[in-house]
Coordinates of C-alpha atoms (C1' of nucleotides) in Angstrom, one line a residue:
Chain A
M142 CA -0.2 0.1 -0.3
A143 CA 3.1 3.0 -0.7
T144 CA 2.4 2.8 -4.2
P145 CA -1.2 5.7 -4.1
T146 CA -2.5 3.3 -6.3
A147 CA -5.6 2.2 -4.0
A148 CA -9.0 3.2 -5.1
D149 CA -9.9 6.5 -6.4
E150 CA -5.6 7.8 -6.8
L151 CA -4.3 8.4 -10.4
S152 CA -0.7 6.7 -10.9
P153 CA 0.4 10.6 -11.9
V154 CA 1.1 9.2 -14.9
R155 CA -2.7 8.5 -15.5
E156 CA -3.9 11.8 -13.5
R157 CA -0.9 14.0 -16.5
I158 CA -3.3 12.0 -19.5
V159 CA -7.0 12.5 -17.7
R160 CA -6.2 15.5 -16.7
A161 CA -4.9 17.0 -19.9
A162 CA -8.3 15.3 -21.8
V163 CA -10.8 17.4 -19.7
K164 CA -8.9 20.0 -20.5
L165 CA -9.5 19.3 -24.3
F166 CA -12.6 18.1 -24.1
A167 CA -13.7 20.8 -22.4
A168 CA -12.5 23.1 -25.5
K169 CA -12.6 21.8 -28.8
G170 CA -14.8 18.5 -27.1
F171 CA -14.4 14.6 -27.9
D172 CA -14.6 13.9 -31.6
G173 CA -12.5 17.5 -31.5
T174 CA -9.9 16.3 -30.0
T175 CA -7.4 14.1 -30.7
V176 CA -5.6 11.3 -29.3
Q177 CA -1.9 12.6 -30.0
E178 CA -2.7 16.2 -28.2
I179 CA -4.0 14.3 -25.6
V180 CA -0.9 12.8 -25.1
T181 CA 0.8 15.3 -26.1
A182 CA -0.6 18.0 -23.6
A183 CA -0.4 15.4 -20.9
E184 CA 3.3 15.8 -22.5
V185 CA 3.6 10.7 -22.3
T186 CA 3.7 9.1 -25.4
K187 CA 0.4 7.3 -27.1
G188 CA 2.5 4.5 -26.1
A189 CA 1.5 5.3 -22.3
L190 CA -2.0 6.0 -22.6
Y191 CA -2.9 2.5 -25.0
H192 CA -0.4 0.7 -21.6
Y193 CA -3.3 2.4 -19.5
Y194 CA -6.2 3.2 -21.3
T195 CA -7.6 1.1 -24.1
A196 CA -9.7 3.2 -26.5
K197 CA -9.8 7.0 -25.9
E198 CA -13.9 6.8 -24.7
D199 CA -12.4 5.0 -21.5
L200 CA -11.5 9.0 -20.6
L201 CA -15.0 9.8 -21.0
Y202 CA -15.6 6.7 -18.8
E203 CA -13.1 8.3 -16.0
I204 CA -13.7 11.5 -16.1
Y205 CA -17.8 10.9 -15.8
R206 CA -17.3 8.0 -12.6
S207 CA -15.1 10.5 -10.7
L208 CA -17.3 12.9 -10.9
I209 CA -20.8 11.9 -10.2
S210 CA -19.8 9.2 -7.7
I211 CA -18.3 13.1 -5.6
Q212 CA -22.1 14.2 -6.3
M213 CA -23.9 11.0 -4.8
A214 CA -21.9 11.1 -1.7
D215 CA -22.2 14.5 -1.3
L216 CA -25.6 14.8 -1.7
D217 CA -25.9 11.7 0.5
R218 CA -24.6 13.7 3.9
I219 CA -25.6 16.6 3.2
I220 CA -29.5 14.3 3.0
A221 CA -28.7 12.7 6.8
E222 CA -27.0 16.1 8.0
H223 CA -29.6 18.5 8.1
A224 CA -33.4 17.6 9.0
D225 CA -34.7 21.2 8.3
P226 CA -36.2 21.2 4.5
A227 CA -35.1 24.4 3.2
D228 CA -31.4 24.1 5.1
T229 CA -31.4 20.6 2.6
V230 CA -32.6 22.0 0.3
R231 CA -29.3 25.5 0.7
A232 CA -27.3 22.8 1.1
I233 CA -27.6 21.3 -1.5
L234 CA -28.0 23.4 -4.1
V235 CA -24.4 26.1 -2.4
N236 CA -22.5 21.5 -2.5
L237 CA -24.3 21.6 -6.2
V238 CA -22.6 25.0 -7.3
E239 CA -19.9 25.0 -5.3
T240 CA -18.5 21.4 -6.4
T241 CA -19.5 22.9 -10.4
A242 CA -17.8 25.5 -9.7
A243 CA -14.6 23.9 -8.6
R244 CA -14.1 21.1 -11.6
V245 CA -15.5 23.7 -14.2
D246 CA -14.1 21.5 -16.8
E247 CA -15.6 18.2 -15.9
T248 CA -18.8 19.7 -15.5
A249 CA -19.0 21.0 -19.1
V250 CA -17.8 17.9 -20.8
F251 CA -20.3 15.8 -18.6
V252 CA -23.1 18.1 -20.1
R253 CA -21.9 17.9 -24.0
E254 CA -20.6 14.5 -24.1
M255 CA -22.8 12.2 -22.1
Q256 CA -24.3 11.1 -25.1
K257 CA -21.1 9.7 -26.9
L258 CA -21.1 6.5 -23.7
D259 CA -21.2 3.8 -25.3
A260 CA -25.0 2.1 -24.5
E261 CA -24.4 0.1 -20.5
C262 CA -22.5 2.8 -19.8
M263 CA -25.2 5.0 -20.5
T264 CA -27.8 3.4 -18.7
A265 CA -26.2 3.2 -16.0
F266 CA -25.2 6.2 -16.0
R267 CA -29.0 7.5 -16.5
A268 CA -29.4 4.9 -13.7
E269 CA -27.1 7.0 -11.6
R270 CA -28.3 10.9 -12.1
R271 CA -31.9 9.7 -11.5
R272 CA -31.6 8.9 -8.1
Y273 CA -30.0 12.4 -7.6
H274 CA -33.0 13.9 -8.9
E275 CA -35.0 12.2 -7.4
T276 CA -33.7 12.4 -4.6
F277 CA -33.6 15.8 -5.0
R278 CA -37.5 16.1 -5.5
S279 CA -38.8 14.1 -3.4
V280 CA -36.8 16.3 -0.5
V281 CA -39.4 19.0 -2.0
E282 CA -42.3 17.3 -2.2
Q283 CA -41.7 16.3 1.3
A284 CA -41.7 20.0 2.5
Q285 CA -44.8 20.1 0.6
A286 CA -46.3 17.7 2.0
T287 CA -45.8 18.5 5.7
G288 CA -46.3 22.4 4.9
R289 CA -43.4 23.9 4.7
F290 CA -42.9 24.7 1.4
S291 CA -45.8 26.2 -0.4
P292 CA -47.7 23.4 -2.3
T293 CA -48.4 25.8 -5.8
V294 CA -45.5 25.4 -7.4
S295 CA -44.5 21.2 -8.6
A296 CA -41.4 20.3 -7.7
E297 CA -40.3 18.2 -10.4
T298 CA -40.2 21.7 -12.0
V299 CA -38.6 23.0 -9.3
V300 CA -35.4 20.3 -9.4
L301 CA -35.6 20.8 -13.4
I302 CA -34.3 24.4 -12.7
A303 CA -32.2 24.4 -10.0
L304 CA -30.3 21.4 -12.2
G305 CA -30.6 23.8 -14.8
V306 CA -28.9 26.5 -13.9
V307 CA -25.9 24.7 -12.6
N308 CA -25.8 22.1 -15.5
Q309 CA -25.3 25.8 -17.4
L310 CA -23.4 26.8 -14.9
P311 CA -20.5 26.0 -16.9
T312 CA -21.0 27.8 -19.7
W313 CA -21.2 31.6 -17.8
Y314 CA -18.9 31.4 -14.6
R315 CA -15.3 32.0 -14.1
P316 CA -12.9 31.2 -11.6
D317 CA -11.9 35.3 -11.6
G318 CA -15.4 36.9 -11.4
P319 CA -16.7 39.3 -8.7
K320 CA -18.9 36.9 -7.0
S321 CA -18.0 33.8 -5.4
P322 CA -19.3 30.0 -5.5
D323 CA -20.9 29.7 -2.2
R324 CA -22.1 33.5 -3.1
L325 CA -23.6 31.8 -5.9
G326 CA -24.5 28.8 -4.7
N327 CA -26.3 31.2 -1.3
E328 CA -27.9 33.9 -4.3
I329 CA -29.2 31.1 -6.2
A330 CA -30.8 29.3 -3.1
D331 CA -32.1 32.5 -2.5
F332 CA -33.9 32.5 -4.9
V333 CA -35.0 28.9 -5.6
L334 CA -36.6 28.7 -1.7
A335 CA -38.2 32.4 -2.8
G336 CA -40.3 30.6 -4.6
L337 CA -41.1 28.4 -2.6
G338 CA -42.1 30.9 -0.6
V339 CA -39.6 30.6 2.0
G340 CA -38.3 33.8 2.9
P341 CA -34.6 33.8 3.1
S342 CA -32.4 32.6 5.8
A343 CA -33.7 31.0 8.9
Chain B
M270 CA -38.4 36.7 -57.7
A271 CA -40.5 33.2 -58.7
T272 CA -37.7 31.0 -56.6
P273 CA -38.7 31.2 -52.8
T274 CA -35.2 31.6 -52.2
A275 CA -35.8 34.9 -50.2
A276 CA -35.5 36.0 -46.9
D277 CA -35.6 33.4 -44.3
E278 CA -37.0 30.9 -47.3
L279 CA -34.9 28.0 -47.5
S280 CA -35.2 26.7 -51.1
P281 CA -36.0 22.6 -51.1
V282 CA -32.9 20.9 -51.3
R283 CA -31.4 23.5 -49.0
E284 CA -33.4 22.4 -46.6
R285 CA -34.1 19.1 -46.6
I286 CA -30.0 18.9 -46.0
V287 CA -30.0 21.5 -42.9
R288 CA -33.2 18.9 -41.4
A289 CA -30.7 16.1 -41.6
A290 CA -27.9 18.2 -40.3
V291 CA -29.6 19.3 -37.4
K292 CA -30.9 16.3 -37.0
L293 CA -28.3 14.0 -36.9
F294 CA -26.6 16.7 -35.6
A295 CA -28.6 17.1 -32.2
A296 CA -27.8 12.8 -31.9
K297 CA -24.3 12.6 -32.1
G298 CA -22.8 16.2 -32.5
F299 CA -21.0 18.1 -35.1
D300 CA -17.7 16.2 -35.1
G301 CA -20.0 12.9 -34.6
T302 CA -21.8 13.4 -37.6
T303 CA -20.1 12.9 -41.2
V304 CA -20.8 14.8 -44.4
Q305 CA -22.2 11.7 -46.1
E306 CA -24.2 11.0 -43.3
I307 CA -26.5 13.9 -44.3
V308 CA -26.8 13.7 -47.3
T309 CA -27.5 9.7 -47.0
A310 CA -30.5 11.3 -44.6
A311 CA -31.4 14.4 -46.9
E312 CA -31.4 12.0 -50.2
V313 CA -28.9 14.1 -52.0
T314 CA -25.7 13.9 -53.0
K315 CA -22.5 14.9 -52.3
G316 CA -22.3 17.9 -55.1
A317 CA -25.3 19.4 -54.0
L318 CA -24.4 19.3 -50.4
Y319 CA -21.5 21.4 -51.8
H320 CA -23.4 23.7 -54.3
Y321 CA -25.2 25.0 -51.3
Y322 CA -22.7 25.3 -48.8
T323 CA -19.1 26.3 -49.2
A324 CA -18.3 23.9 -45.8
K325 CA -20.0 21.7 -43.6
E326 CA -19.2 24.7 -40.9
D327 CA -22.2 26.6 -42.7
L328 CA -24.7 24.4 -41.3
L329 CA -23.6 25.4 -38.2
Y330 CA -24.1 28.1 -39.1
E331 CA -27.2 28.0 -41.2
I332 CA -29.5 26.6 -37.5
Y333 CA -27.7 29.4 -35.2
R334 CA -28.5 31.5 -37.3
S335 CA -32.4 30.9 -37.8
L336 CA -32.8 29.7 -33.8
I337 CA -31.2 33.4 -32.7
S338 CA -33.3 35.6 -35.3
I339 CA -36.5 34.2 -34.0
Q340 CA -35.5 34.4 -30.9
M341 CA -34.2 38.1 -31.0
A342 CA -37.4 39.2 -32.8
D343 CA -40.1 37.4 -29.8
L344 CA -37.9 39.4 -27.3
D345 CA -38.7 42.1 -28.3
R346 CA -42.6 42.1 -30.1
I347 CA -43.5 40.3 -26.3
I348 CA -41.3 43.8 -24.6
A349 CA -43.3 46.1 -26.7
E350 CA -46.5 44.2 -26.4
H351 CA -46.2 43.9 -22.6
A352 CA -46.9 47.0 -20.1
D353 CA -46.4 45.5 -16.4
P354 CA -43.3 43.9 -15.9
A355 CA -44.8 40.0 -13.8
D356 CA -46.8 40.1 -17.6
T357 CA -43.3 40.8 -19.2
V358 CA -41.7 37.6 -17.8
R359 CA -44.7 35.8 -17.8
A360 CA -44.2 36.0 -22.0
I361 CA -40.3 35.6 -21.9
L362 CA -40.0 32.6 -20.8
V363 CA -43.7 30.8 -22.0
N364 CA -42.1 31.7 -25.5
L365 CA -39.1 30.4 -24.6
V366 CA -40.0 27.5 -24.1
E367 CA -42.5 27.0 -26.8
T368 CA -40.2 28.4 -29.1
T369 CA -37.0 25.8 -27.7
A370 CA -39.8 22.9 -27.4
A371 CA -40.2 23.5 -31.2
R372 CA -37.3 22.8 -31.9
V373 CA -35.3 21.2 -29.6
D374 CA -33.1 19.6 -32.1
E375 CA -31.8 22.9 -33.2
T376 CA -31.0 24.1 -29.8
A377 CA -29.7 21.0 -28.5
V378 CA -26.8 21.7 -31.5
F379 CA -26.7 25.8 -30.7
V380 CA -26.1 24.8 -26.8
R381 CA -23.4 22.0 -27.3
E382 CA -21.4 22.9 -30.6
M383 CA -21.8 26.8 -30.6
Q384 CA -18.3 27.2 -29.7
K385 CA -17.4 25.2 -32.6
L386 CA -17.7 28.0 -35.4
D387 CA -14.7 30.0 -36.3
A388 CA -14.2 33.5 -34.5
E389 CA -15.4 35.9 -36.2
C390 CA -19.1 34.4 -35.6
M391 CA -18.8 33.1 -32.5
T392 CA -18.2 37.2 -31.2
A393 CA -21.4 37.7 -33.6
F394 CA -23.5 35.3 -31.9
R395 CA -22.1 36.6 -28.0
A396 CA -23.0 39.6 -28.9
E397 CA -27.0 38.4 -30.0
R398 CA -26.4 36.3 -26.7
R399 CA -25.9 38.8 -24.6
R400 CA -28.1 41.7 -25.6
Y401 CA -30.7 38.9 -25.1
H402 CA -29.6 38.7 -22.5
E403 CA -29.6 42.4 -21.4
T404 CA -32.7 43.2 -22.6
F405 CA -34.3 40.5 -20.4
R406 CA -32.5 41.2 -17.0
S407 CA -33.6 44.6 -18.0
V408 CA -36.5 43.7 -17.8
V409 CA -36.2 42.7 -13.8
E410 CA -33.9 44.8 -12.8
Q411 CA -36.3 47.9 -13.6
A412 CA -39.2 46.1 -12.1
Q413 CA -37.5 45.3 -8.7
A414 CA -36.1 50.0 -8.8
T415 CA -40.0 50.3 -9.0
G416 CA -41.0 47.9 -6.3
R417 CA -43.2 46.0 -8.6
F418 CA -40.3 43.0 -8.3
S419 CA -38.4 41.9 -5.1
P420 CA -35.0 43.2 -4.9
T421 CA -33.5 40.9 -2.8
V422 CA -32.2 38.1 -5.6
S423 CA -30.4 40.3 -8.1
A424 CA -31.2 40.1 -11.6
E425 CA -28.9 39.0 -13.0
T426 CA -29.3 35.5 -10.6
V427 CA -32.4 35.7 -12.3
V428 CA -32.1 35.6 -15.9
L429 CA -28.9 32.9 -15.2
I430 CA -31.6 30.8 -13.5
A431 CA -34.7 31.2 -16.1
L432 CA -32.3 30.7 -19.7
G433 CA -30.3 27.8 -17.6
V434 CA -33.5 25.6 -17.6
V435 CA -34.7 26.6 -20.6
N436 CA -31.2 25.8 -22.8
Q437 CA -31.0 22.3 -20.5
L438 CA -34.6 22.0 -21.9
P439 CA -33.3 19.3 -25.1
T440 CA -32.0 17.2 -22.0
W441 CA -35.7 16.4 -21.1
Y442 CA -38.4 17.7 -22.9
R443 CA -40.4 14.7 -24.5
P444 CA -43.0 16.0 -26.7
D445 CA -45.5 13.2 -26.1
G446 CA -44.8 14.0 -21.9
P447 CA -48.0 14.9 -20.1
K448 CA -47.1 18.7 -20.0
S449 CA -47.1 21.3 -23.1
P450 CA -45.3 23.0 -23.9
D451 CA -47.6 26.2 -22.8
R452 CA -48.3 24.6 -19.5
L453 CA -44.4 24.4 -18.8
G454 CA -43.7 27.8 -19.8
N455 CA -46.6 28.7 -17.3
E456 CA -44.8 26.8 -14.4
I457 CA -42.1 27.7 -15.0
A458 CA -42.8 31.4 -15.0
D459 CA -45.1 30.8 -11.8
F460 CA -41.8 29.8 -9.9
V461 CA -39.5 32.5 -11.5
L462 CA -42.2 35.2 -10.7
A463 CA -42.4 34.2 -7.3
G464 CA -38.9 33.3 -6.6
L465 CA -39.5 37.8 -7.4
G466 CA -42.2 38.7 -4.9
V467 CA -45.2 38.3 -7.7
G468 CA -48.6 36.4 -6.4
P469 CA -49.7 33.8 -9.4
S470 CA -50.9 35.6 -12.5
A471 CA -52.4 39.2 -12.0
Chain C
dC281 C1' 27.4 -9.7 -3.9
dT282 C1' 26.7 -10.6 -8.5
dG283 C1' 24.2 -12.3 -13.3
dG284 C1' 20.2 -13.6 -15.6
dC285 C1' 15.3 -13.5 -15.5
dC286 C1' 11.2 -11.5 -16.0
dA287 C1' 7.7 -7.3 -15.3
dT288 C1' 5.7 -4.1 -16.0
dA289 C1' 6.3 0.4 -18.1
dC290 C1' 6.8 3.2 -21.9
dC291 C1' 7.9 4.0 -27.3
dG292 C1' 7.4 5.2 -31.7
dA293 C1' 6.5 4.4 -36.5
dC294 C1' 3.4 2.7 -38.7
dT295 C1' -1.5 0.9 -41.4
dG296 C1' -6.3 0.8 -42.7
dG297 C1' -9.9 3.2 -43.5
dT298 C1' -11.8 7.3 -43.2
dC299 C1' -14.0 11.5 -44.1
dG300 C1' -13.7 17.1 -45.6
dG301 C1' -13.6 18.8 -49.6
dT302 C1' -12.7 19.2 -55.3
dA303 C1' -13.0 17.7 -60.2
dT304 C1' -15.6 16.8 -64.0
dC305 C1' -19.1 15.6 -66.0
dG306 C1' -24.9 14.0 -66.9
dG307 C1' -28.7 16.2 -68.8
dG308 C1' -32.7 19.0 -68.4
dT309 C1' -34.3 23.1 -69.5
dA310 C1' -34.7 27.9 -71.8
Chain D
dT126 C1' -26.5 26.2 -76.8
dA127 C1' -25.8 27.6 -73.1
dC128 C1' -26.5 27.0 -68.3
dC129 C1' -27.0 25.7 -63.6
dC130 C1' -28.3 22.3 -60.5
dG131 C1' -27.0 17.5 -59.6
dA132 C1' -24.4 12.9 -59.7
dT133 C1' -20.3 10.3 -59.3
dA134 C1' -15.3 9.6 -59.1
dC135 C1' -11.1 11.0 -56.6
dC136 C1' -8.0 12.9 -53.6
dG137 C1' -5.1 14.2 -50.2
dA138 C1' -4.7 15.3 -45.1
dC139 C1' -5.5 12.6 -40.4
dC140 C1' -6.6 9.4 -36.8
dA141 C1' -7.7 6.2 -33.7
dG142 C1' -5.5 1.8 -32.6
dT143 C1' -1.3 -1.3 -33.2
dC144 C1' 2.5 -3.9 -32.7
dG145 C1' 7.1 -4.8 -32.7
dG146 C1' 10.8 -3.1 -29.3
dT147 C1' 13.5 -1.2 -25.4
dA148 C1' 14.2 0.3 -20.5
dT149 C1' 14.0 -0.1 -15.8
dG150 C1' 14.3 -2.3 -11.5
dG151 C1' 12.6 -6.0 -8.1
dC152 C1' 14.0 -11.1 -7.8
dC153 C1' 16.1 -15.2 -7.1
dA154 C1' 20.1 -19.1 -7.6
dG155 C1' 23.9 -19.9 -7.1

DNA sequence: CTGGCCATACCGACTGGTCGGTATCGGGTA
DNA sequence: TACCCGATACCGACCAGTCGGTATGGCCAG
C-alpha cells in the first residue's frame, strides 16, 4: 500500500492524461480532440496512453465516474446532516454550485458529451442521475406535503430549474468573476427558496 | 422572385439538407456526423450539398442564425406588447419554452456545439446572446427599481436561472410527455415570479 | 554480492480506413 | 446552344489504434 494506486488515487501518469483530456474535451469536444493532442498536452506518448487505457472513450468514462461519485456522496451526506428541508435545499444547491465551479471542465464535458458513451454506460449513468434527481425532488415534495414549502409549483419543475442552472454554469461562470461560488450558490438558493415560499435564511 | 429563395425561405434541397443536419448533429454531435450521413439522410448527394454550402460548418451557422433571429424578434415583440413587468416576464418565459420545445434539436446543437464556430461568428453570436440576456435582465431590474419585483435576489441571477432551464430543456423535454410546452412555460414562470415576490397571475 | 530473468512501464513509426472537400461530367430546361 | 443543378469518382490529410521493441528495477539462485 505504499504506492497510491488504491481506490480513487490515480498514478501520476494516468492523472496527467486525464487532466489533459478534460481540458481538451472541454475546449474542443471529444470528437474534436485527437489522441495525439492529449498525449502531447500530458507530456506522455501514445504508447503510454494505450498502456493505461484501452480506448479514447475510456477517458470519458473516467471523467464521468469521478464527477458523479463525488456528487452522489455529497448528496447523501447533506441529506443525512440536515433536518430542516430549507437547510437541506440550500446545502444541496451551495454544494452543487461549489463542486461544479471547482470542476467546470468536467461538468462541461459531462453535459455536452454524455451521449457519446456506449449503451451500457449510458444506462448506468442515467440511473445515477435519476437517483440524484428523485432524491432531490422527494426532499421538496415532503416539505410541500408537511406545509413547509408552498405547494403551488410542482417539485419536478423546481428540481428541473435548479439542476438547469448548475448544468449551464460552465457556460458563464468565471473563477475570477466578482462572485464566489459560495455566494453564487446562496443567491441561487435564496431564489429557489423564495419561489417555494420560504423567506431568506432562518 | 418566383423561386422562394428570398429572406428565410429555403429551397427544398437546402431545407432537406439543413433538416437532416440538425437531426444528426443533435443525435451524434457536429464532429461525430459525417457529410455522407447528412446527404444520405437528406436524400441528396455530396455534390448537391457542396453546391449550396461551401463547408460543413456553414450548416451550423445556418442553424444558429435561424434560431437566434427568431428568438430575438420574439423578445422585442413581447417587450413592446406588454406593459406590466410580470406579464412581460411570463410571456418571455412561455415563448422561450414554446419555441425551444418546437426546436429541441436546434437548441441542443446550439447549446452543445456553439463553440465550434470560427472566431468571428462566435463574436457575433455572443453579442446577440448578450443583448438577449441584458434586455431580459433590464426588464427585471426596472421592475425591481419601481418596487414591482422583490429586490432581494439579483436580476443577473434570475436571468441566469431562467435561461439555464430553457437551455437544458432539450435534455429532458419529450413532446409526448404529460405537460404541454405552454403549461411547462407557465409553471416555470410561476416559479420565477414567485421567487421575485409576485403571486400567481394578476 | 552478482548475474540472469522476467514483469511492468513506456516508446513511436506505422497502418487501414475514414473524412471533408474537389474535379469533372451528364442531362434537363430555356 | 448555354447554363445551372446535381451525380460520381476521386484526392490528400488525418486519425484511432497497433505492434515490435526498449528501459528499468525487483527478485531469486548461485
